[in-house]
């Protein structure tokens, strides 16, 4: 077996394990079961779910999917591959929206980094890089601002603008508003999902898939 083959098998195993964690483990930021926190499906105030400055990963015309997330949350990391798969399949039909609810040591700095990247049209690549590299910066006591700046540099951002935007109170205000909206909607943990204003209660990735299929078949 070649070295490249071993690496491919190892990566595949990591993906399977990650999805498995999402399906069966209570890996949310508040250590609660996903169904217990999300509770039954409920209709939400659409004005609180999506604001004019909310970051969108796609702009599909048929449905709107909103995720309240924390880049440092293990549950969000576990859900990330499933959400990416849904984006690949439905991105041309569904608007995928990201809302912030930072609850860990460096979650706020990560959120600010993503918002600063968004100001330069690079929210999506920063979103991906934050999840892909969380093993390097997550759950550390010291500030990871410099690490996030390195990600911004790698993405080719104007670093003067990036630094100014990270420090801009308006950037922090957008993140804080997202958290306030989530709280008003009854969001108590991350990840929490809404599809067409209905809070979802997924136990598996297949449940998410079924929710999309049902929404798009209506």
Backbone as a chain_set.jsonl record, in Angstrom:
{"seq": "XXXXXXXXXXXXXXXXXXXXXXXXXXXXXXXXXXXXXXXXXXXXXXXXXXXXXXXXXXXXXXXXXXXXXXXXXXXXXXXXXXXXXXXXXXXXXXXXXXXXXXXXXXXXXXXXXXXXXXXXXXXXXXXXXXXXXXXXXXXXXXXXXXXXXXXXXXXXXXXXXXXXXXXXXXXXXXXXXXXXXXXXXXXXXXXXXXXXXXXXXXXXXXXXXXXXXXXXXX", "coords": {"N": [[0.848, -1.191, 0.0], [0.658, 2.149, -0.969], [2.079, 5.27, 0.265], [0.458, 7.483, -0.314], [-2.012, 6.269, -0.691], [-2.525, 5.291, 1.871], [-2.787, 7.702, 3.221], [-5.08, 8.714, 1.973], [-6.99, 6.839, 2.792], [-6.912, 7.292, 5.522], [-7.84, 9.924, 5.659], [-10.423, 9.56, 4.687], [-11.445, 8.015, 6.733], [-11.444, 9.861, 8.795], [-13.403, 11.641, 7.889], [-15.691, 9.992, 7.944], [-15.767, 9.441, 10.671], [-16.15, 12.004, 11.669], [-18.716, 12.642, 10.647], [-20.092, 10.674, 11.944], [-19.859, 11.495, 14.587], [-21.438, 13.768, 14.488], [-23.905, 12.605, 14.012], [-24.492, 10.946, 16.222], [-23.47, 11.787, 18.695], [-23.599, 13.946, 21.51], [-22.458, 16.701, 20.792], [-22.58, 19.381, 21.151], [-22.112, 22.899, 21.879], [-23.037, 23.402, 24.415], [-23.054, 21.018, 25.639], [-25.414, 19.577, 25.524], [-28.046, 17.382, 24.412], [-28.796, 17.334, 20.955], [-31.461, 17.235, 20.069], [-32.797, 17.828, 22.404], [-32.086, 20.445, 22.923], [-32.79, 21.839, 20.578], [-35.478, 21.204, 20.496], [-38.981, 20.806, 19.628], [-39.975, 21.386, 16.192], [-40.328, 24.779, 15.343], [-41.934, 27.796, 14.314], [-40.183, 30.671, 13.237], [-39.34, 34.153, 13.682], [-38.826, 35.756, 10.759], [-37.469, 38.124, 10.311], [-35.627, 38.243, 12.329], [-34.114, 36.048, 11.776], [-32.715, 36.387, 9.323], [-30.832, 39.066, 8.428], [-30.205, 42.164, 6.666], [-27.448, 42.398, 6.427], [-26.539, 39.863, 6.838], [-24.386, 37.049, 6.4], [-24.17, 35.174, 3.434], [-23.866, 31.998, 1.989], [-24.788, 31.029, -0.328], [-27.257, 31.786, -2.857], [-29.969, 30.726, -3.322], [-33.237, 30.431, -4.835], [-35.439, 29.027, -3.797], [-35.652, 28.222, -1.098], [-34.68, 28.935, 2.335], [-31.981, 28.416, 4.407], [-30.779, 28.562, 7.622], [-28.037, 28.736, 9.783], [-27.087, 28.925, 13.099], [-24.028, 29.367, 14.488], [-20.868, 28.509, 16.021], [-17.573, 28.913, 15.561], [-15.733, 27.523, 17.052], [-17.036, 25.474, 18.182], [-17.536, 22.063, 18.846], [-19.686, 20.544, 17.965], [-20.565, 22.067, 15.785], [-18.379, 21.826, 14.097], [-18.513, 19.09, 13.629], [-20.901, 19.003, 12.23], [-20.28, 20.402, 9.967], [-19.241, 18.989, 7.55], [-21.616, 17.742, 6.683], [-23.305, 19.916, 6.198], [-21.851, 21.153, 4.175], [-22.109, 19.201, 2.195], [-24.835, 19.379, 1.714], [-24.9, 21.957, 0.706], [-23.495, 21.603, -1.673], [-25.284, 20.029, -3.073], [-27.713, 21.482, -3.036], [-27.194, 24.18, -3.335], [-27.793, 25.851, -5.502], [-30.438, 26.139, -5.314], [-31.195, 26.755, -2.76], [-30.868, 29.271, -0.275], [-28.159, 29.629, 1.747], [-27.467, 30.626, 4.952], [-25.313, 32.125, 7.323], [-25.194, 32.63, 10.747], [-23.892, 34.173, 13.69], [-22.987, 32.885, 16.914], [-21.005, 33.194, 19.171], [-19.404, 31.39, 21.732], [-17.158, 30.473, 22.991], [-13.629, 30.62, 24.025], [-12.0, 31.747, 21.882], [-13.908, 32.192, 20.036], [-15.251, 34.615, 19.462], [-13.195, 36.184, 18.351], [-12.738, 34.641, 16.079], [-15.183, 34.911, 14.776], [-15.143, 37.676, 14.296], [-12.983, 37.763, 12.554], [-14.048, 36.4, 10.357], [-16.07, 38.16, 9.639], [-14.598, 40.42, 8.978], [-13.265, 39.42, 6.774], [-15.467, 39.061, 5.159], [-16.055, 41.675, 4.5], [-14.317, 42.082, 2.481], [-15.224, 40.493, 0.526], [-14.661, 37.811, 0.999], [-15.887, 35.97, 2.702], [-16.822, 33.261, 2.535], [-14.462, 31.616, 1.865], [-12.98, 32.158, 4.226], [-14.678, 31.219, 6.2], [-14.609, 28.463, 5.606], [-11.871, 27.925, 6.045], [-11.578, 28.488, 8.763], [-13.034, 26.416, 9.978], [-11.626, 24.222, 8.938], [-9.135, 24.471, 10.093], [-9.453, 24.436, 12.82], [-8.412, 22.655, 14.64], [-5.893, 23.593, 15.094], [-6.138, 26.08, 16.286], [-8.273, 26.102, 18.042], [-9.913, 25.998, 21.283], [-7.955, 27.097, 22.977], [-6.313, 28.929, 25.545], [-5.022, 31.39, 25.223], [-5.191, 34.349, 23.144], [-6.021, 33.998, 19.715], [-5.746, 35.793, 17.691], [-3.589, 36.537, 16.029], [-3.165, 34.208, 14.622], [-5.53, 34.058, 13.138], [-5.179, 36.331, 11.615], [-3.111, 35.438, 10.057], [-4.45, 33.557, 8.494], [-6.073, 35.282, 7.063], [-4.142, 36.643, 5.646], [-3.148, 34.578, 4.066], [-5.341, 34.222, 2.454], [-5.159, 36.344, 0.83], [-6.061, 38.863, 1.574], [-6.404, 42.433, 1.968], [-4.361, 43.557, 4.314], [-4.202, 45.824, 5.914], [-6.778, 46.886, 5.764], [-8.138, 44.667, 6.759], [-7.184, 44.49, 9.441], [-8.127, 46.918, 10.43], [-10.877, 46.536, 10.159], [-11.366, 44.364, 11.871], [-11.002, 45.574, 14.312], [-12.951, 47.472, 14.28], [-15.774, 48.846, 15.818], [-18.243, 48.477, 14.598], [-18.063, 46.054, 13.317], [-17.939, 44.254, 15.464], [-20.444, 44.833, 16.447], [-22.163, 43.689, 14.541], [-21.741, 40.969, 14.961], [-22.57, 40.776, 17.626], [-25.252, 41.492, 17.303], [-26.2, 39.325, 15.876], [-25.983, 37.309, 17.798], [-27.812, 38.289, 19.678], [-30.164, 38.133, 18.162], [-30.346, 35.364, 17.836], [-30.709, 34.573, 20.497], [-33.182, 35.782, 21.006], [-34.718, 34.221, 19.383], [-34.771, 31.912, 20.718], [-32.584, 30.276, 20.591], [-30.318, 28.165, 22.095], [-27.989, 26.807, 21.953], [-25.236, 25.731, 19.869], [-24.626, 23.72, 16.945], [-27.563, 25.348, 15.639], [-30.347, 24.972, 13.591], [-32.394, 26.428, 11.03], [-34.981, 26.12, 8.69], [-36.618, 27.63, 6.161], [-37.83, 29.268, 8.09], [-38.597, 27.473, 10.035], [-37.592, 25.858, 12.945], [-35.285, 23.264, 12.994], [-35.132, 19.795, 13.957], [-32.935, 17.848, 13.86], [-31.713, 14.515, 13.995], [-29.959, 13.034, 12.635], [-27.77, 13.195, 9.747], [-29.253, 12.387, 7.631], [-31.758, 13.195, 8.43], [-31.594, 15.957, 8.101], [-31.244, 16.018, 5.34], [-33.735, 14.978, 4.552], [-35.417, 17.011, 5.454], [-34.733, 19.092, 3.738], [-35.487, 17.931, 1.286], [-38.253, 17.688, 1.676], [-39.0, 20.379, 1.983], [-38.382, 21.417, -0.507], [-39.972, 20.009, -2.181], [-42.506, 20.839, -1.696]], "CA": [[0.0, 0.0, 0.0], [1.477, 3.351, -1.063], [1.868, 6.278, 1.293], [-0.692, 8.315, -0.696], [-3.217, 5.476, -0.448], [-2.742, 5.286, 3.314], [-3.271, 9.028, 3.594], [-6.458, 8.826, 1.5], [-7.825, 6.019, 3.677], [-6.979, 7.974, 6.816], [-8.725, 11.081, 5.507], [-11.787, 9.052, 4.574], [-11.849, 7.583, 8.068], [-11.729, 11.068, 9.574], [-14.7, 12.153, 7.442], [-16.723, 9.105, 8.479], [-15.828, 9.654, 12.113], [-16.746, 13.317, 11.908], [-20.15, 12.544, 10.425], [-20.615, 9.838, 13.011], [-19.986, 12.328, 15.783], [-22.603, 14.623, 14.292], [-25.135, 11.841, 14.063], [-24.807, 10.173, 17.417], [-22.869, 12.286, 19.924], [-24.033, 15.275, 21.94], [-21.217, 17.459, 20.672], [-22.923, 20.79, 21.082], [-21.319, 23.778, 22.721], [-23.549, 23.414, 25.779], [-23.039, 19.628, 26.084], [-26.771, 19.062, 25.58], [-28.463, 16.621, 23.254], [-29.242, 18.246, 19.909], [-32.914, 17.301, 20.032], [-33.277, 18.462, 23.634], [-31.88, 21.889, 22.819], [-33.601, 22.377, 19.495], [-36.875, 21.01, 20.806], [-39.821, 20.567, 18.458], [-39.889, 22.407, 15.149], [-41.152, 25.95, 15.632], [-41.815, 28.881, 13.347], [-39.37, 31.761, 13.77], [-39.468, 35.475, 13.093], [-37.87, 35.807, 9.658], [-36.653, 39.331, 10.414], [-34.532, 37.931, 13.236], [-33.296, 34.983, 11.196], [-31.843, 36.893, 8.261], [-30.789, 40.522, 8.31], [-29.654, 42.628, 5.39], [-26.002, 42.204, 6.392], [-26.19, 38.481, 7.16], [-23.528, 36.411, 5.403], [-24.816, 34.098, 2.683], [-22.953, 31.126, 1.257], [-25.415, 30.824, -1.631], [-28.468, 32.598, -3.017], [-30.982, 29.958, -4.034], [-34.544, 31.089, -4.802], [-36.553, 28.176, -3.374], [-35.726, 28.008, 0.349], [-33.625, 29.604, 3.104], [-31.448, 27.604, 5.494], [-29.988, 29.408, 8.517], [-27.324, 28.032, 10.855], [-26.412, 29.667, 14.149], [-22.85, 28.557, 14.739], [-19.69, 28.96, 16.76], [-16.487, 28.251, 14.847], [-14.957, 26.712, 17.98], [-17.955, 24.464, 18.713], [-17.289, 20.736, 18.307], [-20.878, 20.14, 17.237], [-20.572, 22.774, 14.497], [-17.343, 21.192, 13.283], [-19.033, 17.791, 13.222], [-21.965, 19.235, 11.252], [-19.726, 21.104, 8.806], [-19.253, 18.197, 6.303], [-23.0, 17.505, 6.248], [-23.802, 21.173, 5.637], [-21.167, 21.338, 2.892], [-22.725, 18.287, 1.234], [-26.12, 19.97, 1.355], [-24.623, 23.114, -0.153], [-23.12, 21.095, -2.985], [-26.473, 19.491, -3.733], [-28.849, 22.399, -3.098], [-26.759, 25.569, -3.31], [-28.417, 26.641, -6.563], [-31.877, 26.236, -5.035], [-31.401, 27.177, -1.375], [-29.99, 30.286, 0.285], [-27.527, 29.192, 2.991], [-27.122, 31.81, 5.741], [-24.539, 31.869, 8.542], [-25.337, 33.582, 11.841], [-22.912, 33.928, 14.746], [-23.287, 32.815, 18.341], [-19.725, 32.786, 19.762], [-19.544, 31.032, 23.13], [-15.9, 29.944, 23.512], [-12.535, 31.573, 24.255], [-11.586, 32.466, 20.68], [-15.012, 32.229, 19.078], [-15.521, 35.98, 19.041], [-12.14, 36.588, 17.42], [-12.966, 33.927, 14.825], [-16.329, 35.553, 14.133], [-14.681, 38.97, 13.792], [-12.126, 37.49, 11.386], [-14.907, 36.057, 9.226], [-16.773, 39.38, 9.226], [-13.61, 41.275, 8.302], [-13.063, 38.811, 5.456], [-16.685, 39.331, 4.393], [-15.966, 43.045, 3.99], [-13.515, 42.047, 1.259], [-15.793, 39.48, -0.352], [-14.02, 36.514, 1.225], [-16.457, 35.277, 3.859], [-16.888, 31.815, 2.334], [-13.173, 30.95, 2.096], [-12.581, 32.259, 5.628], [-15.57, 30.276, 6.884], [-14.064, 27.122, 5.407], [-10.548, 27.81, 6.666], [-11.738, 28.46, 10.215], [-13.41, 25.052, 10.355], [-10.584, 23.277, 8.543], [-7.922, 24.633, 10.912], [-9.804, 24.616, 14.235], [-7.52, 21.821, 15.44], [-4.675, 24.344, 15.372], [-6.376, 27.294, 17.082], [-9.412, 25.975, 18.931], [-9.824, 25.619, 22.699], [-6.713, 27.6, 23.573], [-6.574, 30.007, 26.495], [-4.5, 32.655, 24.723], [-5.834, 34.88, 21.955], [-5.542, 33.488, 18.433], [-5.906, 36.857, 16.695], [-2.495, 36.485, 15.056], [-3.398, 33.051, 13.753], [-6.58, 34.441, 12.195], [-4.575, 37.282, 10.678], [-2.358, 34.619, 9.111], [-5.413, 33.006, 7.547], [-6.465, 36.398, 6.198], [-2.998, 36.901, 4.75], [-3.123, 33.471, 3.102], [-6.456, 34.416, 1.523], [-4.841, 37.487, -0.014], [-6.796, 40.064, 1.972], [-5.69, 43.663, 2.276], [-4.189, 43.401, 5.755], [-4.518, 47.09, 6.591], [-8.229, 46.931, 5.893], [-8.543, 43.576, 7.651], [-6.892, 44.874, 10.825], [-9.047, 47.995, 10.808], [-12.225, 45.989, 10.264], [-11.438, 43.534, 13.072], [-11.083, 46.48, 15.458], [-14.07, 48.391, 14.098], [-16.939, 48.504, 16.654], [-19.357, 48.072, 13.746], [-17.897, 44.621, 13.063], [-18.369, 43.596, 16.69], [-21.883, 45.036, 16.581], [-22.847, 42.714, 13.688], [-21.677, 39.68, 15.652], [-23.432, 40.872, 18.807], [-26.648, 41.493, 16.855], [-26.518, 37.947, 15.526], [-26.192, 36.593, 19.059], [-29.079, 38.764, 20.246], [-31.249, 37.571, 17.364], [-30.441, 33.959, 18.182], [-31.302, 34.477, 21.83], [-34.599, 36.126, 20.876], [-35.371, 33.118, 18.695], [-34.742, 30.746, 21.587], [-31.397, 29.451, 20.351], [-29.594, 27.961, 23.339], [-26.736, 26.112, 21.695], [-24.85, 25.634, 18.461], [-25.36, 24.396, 15.869], [-29.024, 25.331, 15.582], [-30.715, 25.152, 12.19], [-33.745, 26.823, 10.633], [-35.248, 25.985, 7.264], [-37.857, 28.367, 5.853], [-38.415, 29.792, 9.313], [-38.899, 26.404, 10.977], [-36.414, 25.311, 13.614], [-35.196, 21.841, 12.72], [-34.813, 18.905, 15.066], [-32.283, 16.711, 13.2], [-30.941, 13.562, 14.78], [-28.956, 12.502, 11.728], [-27.606, 13.941, 8.496], [-30.38, 12.009, 6.79], [-32.886, 14.044, 8.825], [-31.402, 17.243, 7.423], [-31.518, 15.765, 3.927], [-35.176, 14.83, 4.408], [-36.021, 18.325, 5.639], [-34.53, 19.819, 2.48], [-36.32, 17.319, 0.259], [-39.645, 18.031, 1.933], [-39.2, 21.804, 1.733], [-38.261, 21.704, -1.932], [-41.037, 19.296, -2.891], [-43.794, 21.446, -1.399]], "C": [[0.889, 1.249, 0.0], [1.15, 4.322, 0.045], [0.646, 7.126, 0.981], [-1.999, 7.576, -0.454], [-3.558, 5.449, 1.024], [-3.314, 6.616, 3.783], [-4.724, 9.185, 3.191], [-7.406, 8.05, 2.389], [-8.002, 6.7, 5.018], [-7.921, 9.162, 6.753], [-10.175, 10.643, 5.409], [-12.317, 8.633, 5.937], [-12.202, 8.771, 8.941], [-13.083, 11.627, 9.206], [-15.83, 11.321, 8.012], [-16.894, 9.314, 9.969], [-16.503, 10.972, 12.44], [-18.257, 13.28, 11.741], [-20.798, 11.706, 11.517], [-20.794, 10.614, 14.291], [-21.216, 13.203, 15.673], [-23.907, 13.848, 14.483], [-25.482, 11.349, 15.456], [-24.277, 10.734, 18.728], [-23.391, 13.672, 20.244], [-22.822, 16.182, 21.967], [-21.476, 18.945, 20.574], [-22.128, 21.591, 22.092], [-21.75, 23.761, 24.173], [-23.649, 22.004, 26.359], [-24.425, 19.049, 26.253], [-27.071, 18.271, 24.324], [-29.086, 17.563, 22.228], [-30.759, 18.353, 19.876], [-33.475, 17.988, 21.257], [-33.154, 19.968, 23.549], [-32.766, 22.484, 21.743], [-35.09, 22.261, 19.793], [-37.679, 20.746, 19.544], [-39.664, 21.689, 17.443], [-40.836, 23.548, 15.474], [-40.921, 27.001, 14.57], [-41.062, 30.035, 13.99], [-39.661, 33.057, 13.031], [-38.405, 35.639, 12.014], [-36.982, 37.043, 9.719], [-35.463, 39.112, 11.342], [-33.595, 36.888, 12.644], [-32.282, 35.519, 10.195], [-31.947, 38.406, 8.191], [-30.105, 40.909, 7.006], [-28.161, 42.376, 5.279], [-25.575, 40.792, 6.768], [-25.37, 37.859, 6.033], [-24.223, 35.213, 4.768], [-23.767, 33.322, 1.894], [-23.497, 30.777, -0.121], [-26.685, 31.661, -1.672], [-29.489, 31.84, -3.856], [-32.366, 30.558, -3.855], [-35.662, 30.293, -4.133], [-36.709, 28.002, -1.866], [-34.569, 28.754, 1.012], [-33.253, 28.744, 4.307], [-30.515, 28.475, 6.32], [-29.332, 28.536, 9.584], [-26.731, 29.043, 11.82], [-25.235, 28.81, 14.592], [-21.796, 29.289, 15.548], [-18.534, 28.198, 16.129], [-15.652, 27.333, 15.742], [-15.778, 25.563, 18.57], [-17.713, 23.115, 18.035], [-18.487, 20.225, 17.506], [-20.957, 20.787, 15.86], [-19.54, 22.175, 13.552], [-17.833, 19.842, 12.772], [-20.105, 17.931, 12.149], [-21.44, 19.795, 9.932], [-19.727, 20.251, 7.529], [-20.66, 17.962, 5.77], [-23.585, 18.751, 5.606], [-23.15, 21.434, 4.282], [-21.756, 20.431, 1.813], [-24.074, 18.819, 0.772], [-25.92, 21.17, 0.432], [-24.281, 22.674, -1.571], [-24.348, 20.652, -3.772], [-27.544, 20.538, -3.987], [-28.471, 23.876, -3.213], [-27.38, 26.45, -4.376], [-29.906, 26.846, -6.327], [-32.173, 26.85, -3.664], [-30.406, 28.258, -0.985], [-29.475, 29.787, 1.635], [-26.995, 30.421, 3.729], [-26.379, 31.392, 7.001], [-24.774, 32.988, 9.539], [-24.386, 33.18, 12.971], [-23.541, 33.787, 16.125], [-22.01, 32.317, 19.042], [-19.826, 32.577, 21.265], [-18.249, 30.501, 23.754], [-14.817, 31.022, 23.541], [-12.188, 32.408, 23.028], [-12.687, 32.557, 19.621], [-15.311, 33.634, 18.575], [-14.463, 36.455, 18.053], [-12.307, 35.902, 16.069], [-14.116, 34.568, 14.056], [-15.927, 36.906, 13.538], [-13.817, 38.799, 12.551], [-12.984, 37.183, 10.165], [-15.655, 37.282, 8.712], [-15.831, 40.338, 8.499], [-13.323, 40.734, 6.909], [-14.274, 39.087, 4.56], [-16.656, 40.729, 3.793], [-15.143, 43.132, 2.712], [-13.991, 40.936, 0.32], [-15.234, 38.089, -0.17], [-14.601, 35.78, 2.442], [-16.396, 33.764, 3.687], [-15.534, 31.13, 2.514], [-12.685, 31.047, 3.534], [-13.409, 31.304, 6.479], [-15.004, 28.854, 6.794], [-12.74, 26.947, 6.142], [-10.654, 27.752, 8.188], [-12.136, 27.068, 10.692], [-12.283, 24.064, 10.061], [-9.361, 23.327, 9.448], [-8.221, 24.707, 12.401], [-8.944, 23.755, 15.155], [-6.247, 22.544, 15.832], [-4.921, 25.533, 16.295], [-7.46, 27.134, 18.147], [-9.077, 25.553, 20.353], [-8.457, 25.936, 23.316], [-7.042, 28.795, 24.464], [-6.141, 31.37, 25.955], [-5.195, 33.052, 23.425], [-5.188, 34.335, 20.688], [-5.7, 34.522, 17.311], [-4.825, 36.798, 15.627], [-2.659, 35.315, 14.101], [-4.449, 33.4, 12.698], [-6.057, 35.447, 11.176], [-3.758, 36.531, 9.631], [-3.272, 33.984, 8.07], [-5.842, 34.081, 6.557], [-5.369, 36.7, 5.181], [-2.937, 35.826, 3.667], [-4.229, 33.603, 2.06], [-6.256, 35.633, 0.625], [-5.596, 38.755, 0.331], [-5.861, 41.254, 2.142], [-5.57, 43.715, 3.795], [-4.433, 44.688, 6.528], [-6.02, 47.209, 6.81], [-8.708, 45.86, 6.864], [-8.355, 43.964, 9.111], [-7.85, 45.957, 11.305], [-10.451, 47.457, 11.018], [-12.395, 45.122, 11.508], [-11.628, 44.396, 14.317], [-12.284, 47.421, 15.41], [-15.252, 47.963, 14.972], [-18.138, 48.025, 15.832], [-19.288, 46.578, 13.434], [-18.361, 43.823, 14.269], [-19.89, 43.705, 16.848], [-22.668, 44.038, 15.733], [-22.868, 41.341, 14.355], [-22.604, 39.681, 16.858], [-24.909, 40.829, 18.42], [-27.096, 40.078, 16.5], [-26.81, 37.132, 16.777], [-27.514, 36.997, 19.701], [-30.272, 38.186, 19.49], [-31.452, 36.099, 17.719], [-31.106, 33.757, 19.532], [-32.797, 34.755, 21.786], [-35.399, 35.007, 20.216], [-35.384, 31.84, 19.531], [-33.576, 29.819, 21.347], [-30.585, 29.373, 21.638], [-28.261, 27.266, 23.145], [-26.451, 26.08, 20.21], [-24.371, 24.219, 18.173], [-26.867, 24.301, 16.062], [-29.431, 25.736, 14.173], [-32.171, 25.581, 12.03], [-33.869, 26.651, 9.123], [-36.613, 26.592, 6.971], [-38.595, 28.795, 7.121], [-38.762, 28.759, 10.353], [-37.605, 25.892, 11.609], [-36.413, 23.803, 13.451], [-34.795, 21.067, 13.967], [-34.107, 17.665, 14.513], [-31.544, 15.815, 14.187], [-29.8, 12.981, 13.941], [-28.822, 13.422, 10.516], [-28.749, 13.623, 7.548], [-31.627, 12.831, 7.132], [-32.801, 15.41, 8.156], [-31.735, 17.107, 5.939], [-33.03, 15.696, 3.683], [-35.892, 16.163, 4.549], [-35.9, 19.152, 4.371], [-35.433, 19.259, 1.392], [-37.78, 17.705, 0.43], [-39.934, 19.501, 1.604], [-39.209, 22.111, 0.229], [-39.327, 20.991, -2.765], [-42.393, 19.93, -2.705], [-44.256, 22.335, -2.553]], "O": [[1.763, 1.396, 0.855], [0.103, 4.233, 0.686], [-0.124, 7.462, 1.881], [-2.991, 8.187, -0.054], [-4.723, 5.566, 1.401], [-4.207, 6.659, 4.63], [-5.526, 9.72, 3.957], [-8.495, 8.526, 2.711], [-9.092, 6.695, 5.591], [-8.707, 9.39, 7.673], [-11.059, 11.28, 5.982], [-13.482, 8.862, 6.261], [-13.142, 8.71, 9.734], [-13.842, 12.045, 10.081], [-16.817, 11.864, 8.509], [-18.014, 9.359, 10.476], [-17.318, 11.06, 13.359], [-18.997, 13.809, 12.571], [-21.911, 11.992, 11.958], [-21.775, 10.415, 15.009], [-21.956, 13.368, 16.642], [-24.879, 14.362, 15.037], [-26.654, 11.338, 15.832], [-24.607, 10.203, 19.789], [-23.601, 14.483, 19.343], [-22.227, 16.411, 23.019], [-20.688, 19.685, 19.985], [-21.55, 21.045, 23.032], [-20.958, 24.06, 25.066], [-24.239, 21.8, 27.42], [-24.612, 18.122, 27.042], [-26.43, 18.463, 23.291], [-29.82, 18.482, 22.59], [-31.295, 19.443, 19.676], [-34.506, 18.657, 21.18], [-34.016, 20.694, 24.044], [-33.417, 23.507, 21.959], [-35.876, 23.119, 19.39], [-37.099, 20.487, 18.489], [-39.27, 22.803, 17.788], [-41.993, 23.328, 15.833], [-39.837, 27.086, 13.993], [-41.28, 30.343, 15.162], [-40.161, 33.054, 11.907], [-37.212, 35.661, 12.317], [-35.854, 37.013, 9.228], [-34.411, 39.725, 11.161], [-32.411, 36.853, 12.979], [-31.112, 35.135, 10.228], [-33.017, 38.956, 7.929], [-29.504, 40.072, 6.333], [-27.647, 42.163, 4.181], [-24.391, 40.54, 6.993], [-25.627, 38.11, 4.856], [-24.783, 34.358, 5.454], [-22.907, 33.898, 1.228], [-22.763, 30.29, -0.981], [-27.133, 32.18, -0.649], [-29.833, 32.258, -4.962], [-32.644, 31.142, -2.808], [-36.745, 30.839, -3.918], [-37.798, 27.665, -1.401], [-33.61, 29.153, 0.352], [-34.107, 28.391, 5.12], [-29.57, 29.06, 5.789], [-29.988, 27.703, 10.209], [-25.962, 29.917, 11.418], [-25.413, 27.669, 15.018], [-21.836, 30.506, 15.726], [-18.515, 26.968, 16.158], [-14.942, 26.461, 15.242], [-15.267, 24.775, 19.366], [-17.686, 23.025, 16.807], [-18.318, 19.552, 16.49], [-21.36, 20.149, 14.887], [-19.79, 22.032, 12.355], [-17.597, 19.488, 11.617], [-20.213, 17.085, 11.262], [-22.094, 19.668, 8.897], [-20.179, 20.742, 6.494], [-20.882, 17.979, 4.56], [-24.279, 18.666, 4.592], [-23.814, 21.883, 3.347], [-21.888, 20.836, 0.658], [-24.42, 18.727, -0.406], [-26.685, 21.369, -0.512], [-24.715, 23.288, -2.546], [-24.44, 20.872, -4.98], [-28.214, 20.505, -5.019], [-29.351, 24.736, -3.19], [-27.49, 27.662, -4.192], [-30.559, 27.615, -7.032], [-33.253, 27.393, -3.435], [-29.227, 28.17, -1.328], [-30.257, 29.552, 2.556], [-26.173, 31.166, 3.195], [-26.76, 30.429, 7.666], [-24.579, 34.161, 9.22], [-24.114, 31.997, 13.177], [-24.501, 34.48, 16.46], [-21.94, 31.16, 19.456], [-20.273, 33.463, 21.993], [-18.244, 30.12, 24.924], [-15.04, 32.166, 23.145], [-12.092, 33.633, 23.114], [-12.443, 32.94, 18.477], [-15.592, 33.824, 17.391], [-14.793, 37.059, 17.033], [-12.048, 36.508, 15.029], [-14.039, 34.748, 12.841], [-16.318, 37.242, 12.42], [-13.904, 39.589, 11.611], [-12.689, 37.647, 9.064], [-15.856, 37.434, 7.507], [-16.219, 40.985, 7.527], [-13.155, 41.507, 5.965], [-14.129, 39.318, 3.36], [-17.175, 40.946, 2.698], [-15.24, 44.1, 1.956], [-13.256, 40.498, -0.564], [-15.316, 37.265, -1.081], [-13.885, 35.054, 3.13], [-15.963, 33.056, 4.597], [-15.452, 30.146, 3.249], [-12.04, 30.12, 4.025], [-12.88, 30.654, 7.38], [-14.936, 28.14, 7.794], [-12.521, 25.924, 6.791], [-9.888, 27.034, 8.831], [-11.624, 26.593, 11.706], [-12.022, 23.165, 10.862], [-8.63, 22.343, 9.562], [-7.322, 25.014, 13.184], [-8.767, 24.09, 16.326], [-5.587, 22.157, 16.796], [-4.013, 25.954, 17.012], [-7.55, 27.954, 19.061], [-8.097, 24.849, 20.598], [-7.894, 25.142, 24.07], [-7.946, 29.574, 24.163], [-6.803, 32.379, 26.195], [-5.718, 32.205, 22.702], [-3.965, 34.223, 20.599], [-5.777, 34.169, 16.134], [-5.111, 36.988, 14.445], [-2.335, 35.416, 12.917], [-4.287, 33.085, 11.519], [-6.448, 35.417, 10.009], [-3.713, 36.927, 8.466], [-2.908, 33.885, 6.898], [-5.96, 33.822, 5.359], [-5.641, 36.975, 4.012], [-2.704, 36.126, 2.496], [-4.078, 33.155, 0.924], [-7.086, 35.918, -0.237], [-5.758, 39.631, -0.519], [-4.674, 41.091, 2.424], [-6.57, 43.898, 4.489], [-4.833, 44.639, 7.691], [-6.479, 47.581, 7.89], [-9.58, 46.114, 7.695], [-9.261, 43.787, 9.926], [-8.325, 45.921, 12.44], [-11.143, 47.871, 11.948], [-13.455, 45.142, 12.134], [-12.321, 44.005, 15.256], [-12.593, 48.09, 16.397], [-15.693, 46.818, 14.874], [-18.958, 47.25, 16.325], [-20.317, 45.915, 13.303], [-19.084, 42.837, 14.129], [-20.539, 42.774, 17.326], [-23.73, 43.581, 16.154], [-23.878, 40.638, 14.322], [-23.334, 38.718, 17.092], [-25.721, 40.214, 19.11], [-28.226, 39.683, 16.787], [-27.767, 36.357, 16.814], [-28.249, 36.149, 20.208], [-31.269, 37.795, 20.096], [-32.583, 35.642, 17.882], [-31.957, 32.882, 19.695], [-33.587, 34.068, 22.433], [-36.597, 34.859, 20.455], [-35.931, 30.818, 19.116], [-33.568, 28.692, 21.842], [-30.209, 30.4, 22.203], [-27.482, 27.152, 24.092], [-27.324, 26.37, 19.392], [-23.779, 23.577, 19.039], [-27.381, 23.309, 16.579], [-28.928, 26.718, 13.628], [-33.051, 25.163, 12.781], [-32.956, 27.0, 8.374], [-37.635, 26.123, 7.473], [-39.819, 28.694, 7.21], [-39.182, 29.115, 11.454], [-36.653, 25.54, 10.913], [-37.411, 23.139, 13.731], [-34.203, 21.61, 14.9], [-34.608, 16.551, 14.668], [-30.849, 16.287, 15.087], [-28.803, 12.5, 14.479], [-29.65, 14.305, 10.292], [-29.169, 14.47, 6.76], [-32.445, 13.129, 6.262], [-33.808, 15.954, 7.702], [-32.413, 17.954, 5.358], [-33.54, 16.282, 2.728], [-36.868, 16.422, 3.845], [-36.845, 19.833, 3.972], [-36.072, 20.014, 0.659], [-38.468, 18.011, -0.544], [-40.97, 19.827, 1.024], [-39.962, 22.968, -0.233], [-39.55, 21.339, -3.925], [-43.333, 19.626, -3.439], [-45.329, 22.934, -2.48]]}, "num_chains": 1, "name": "protein.A"}
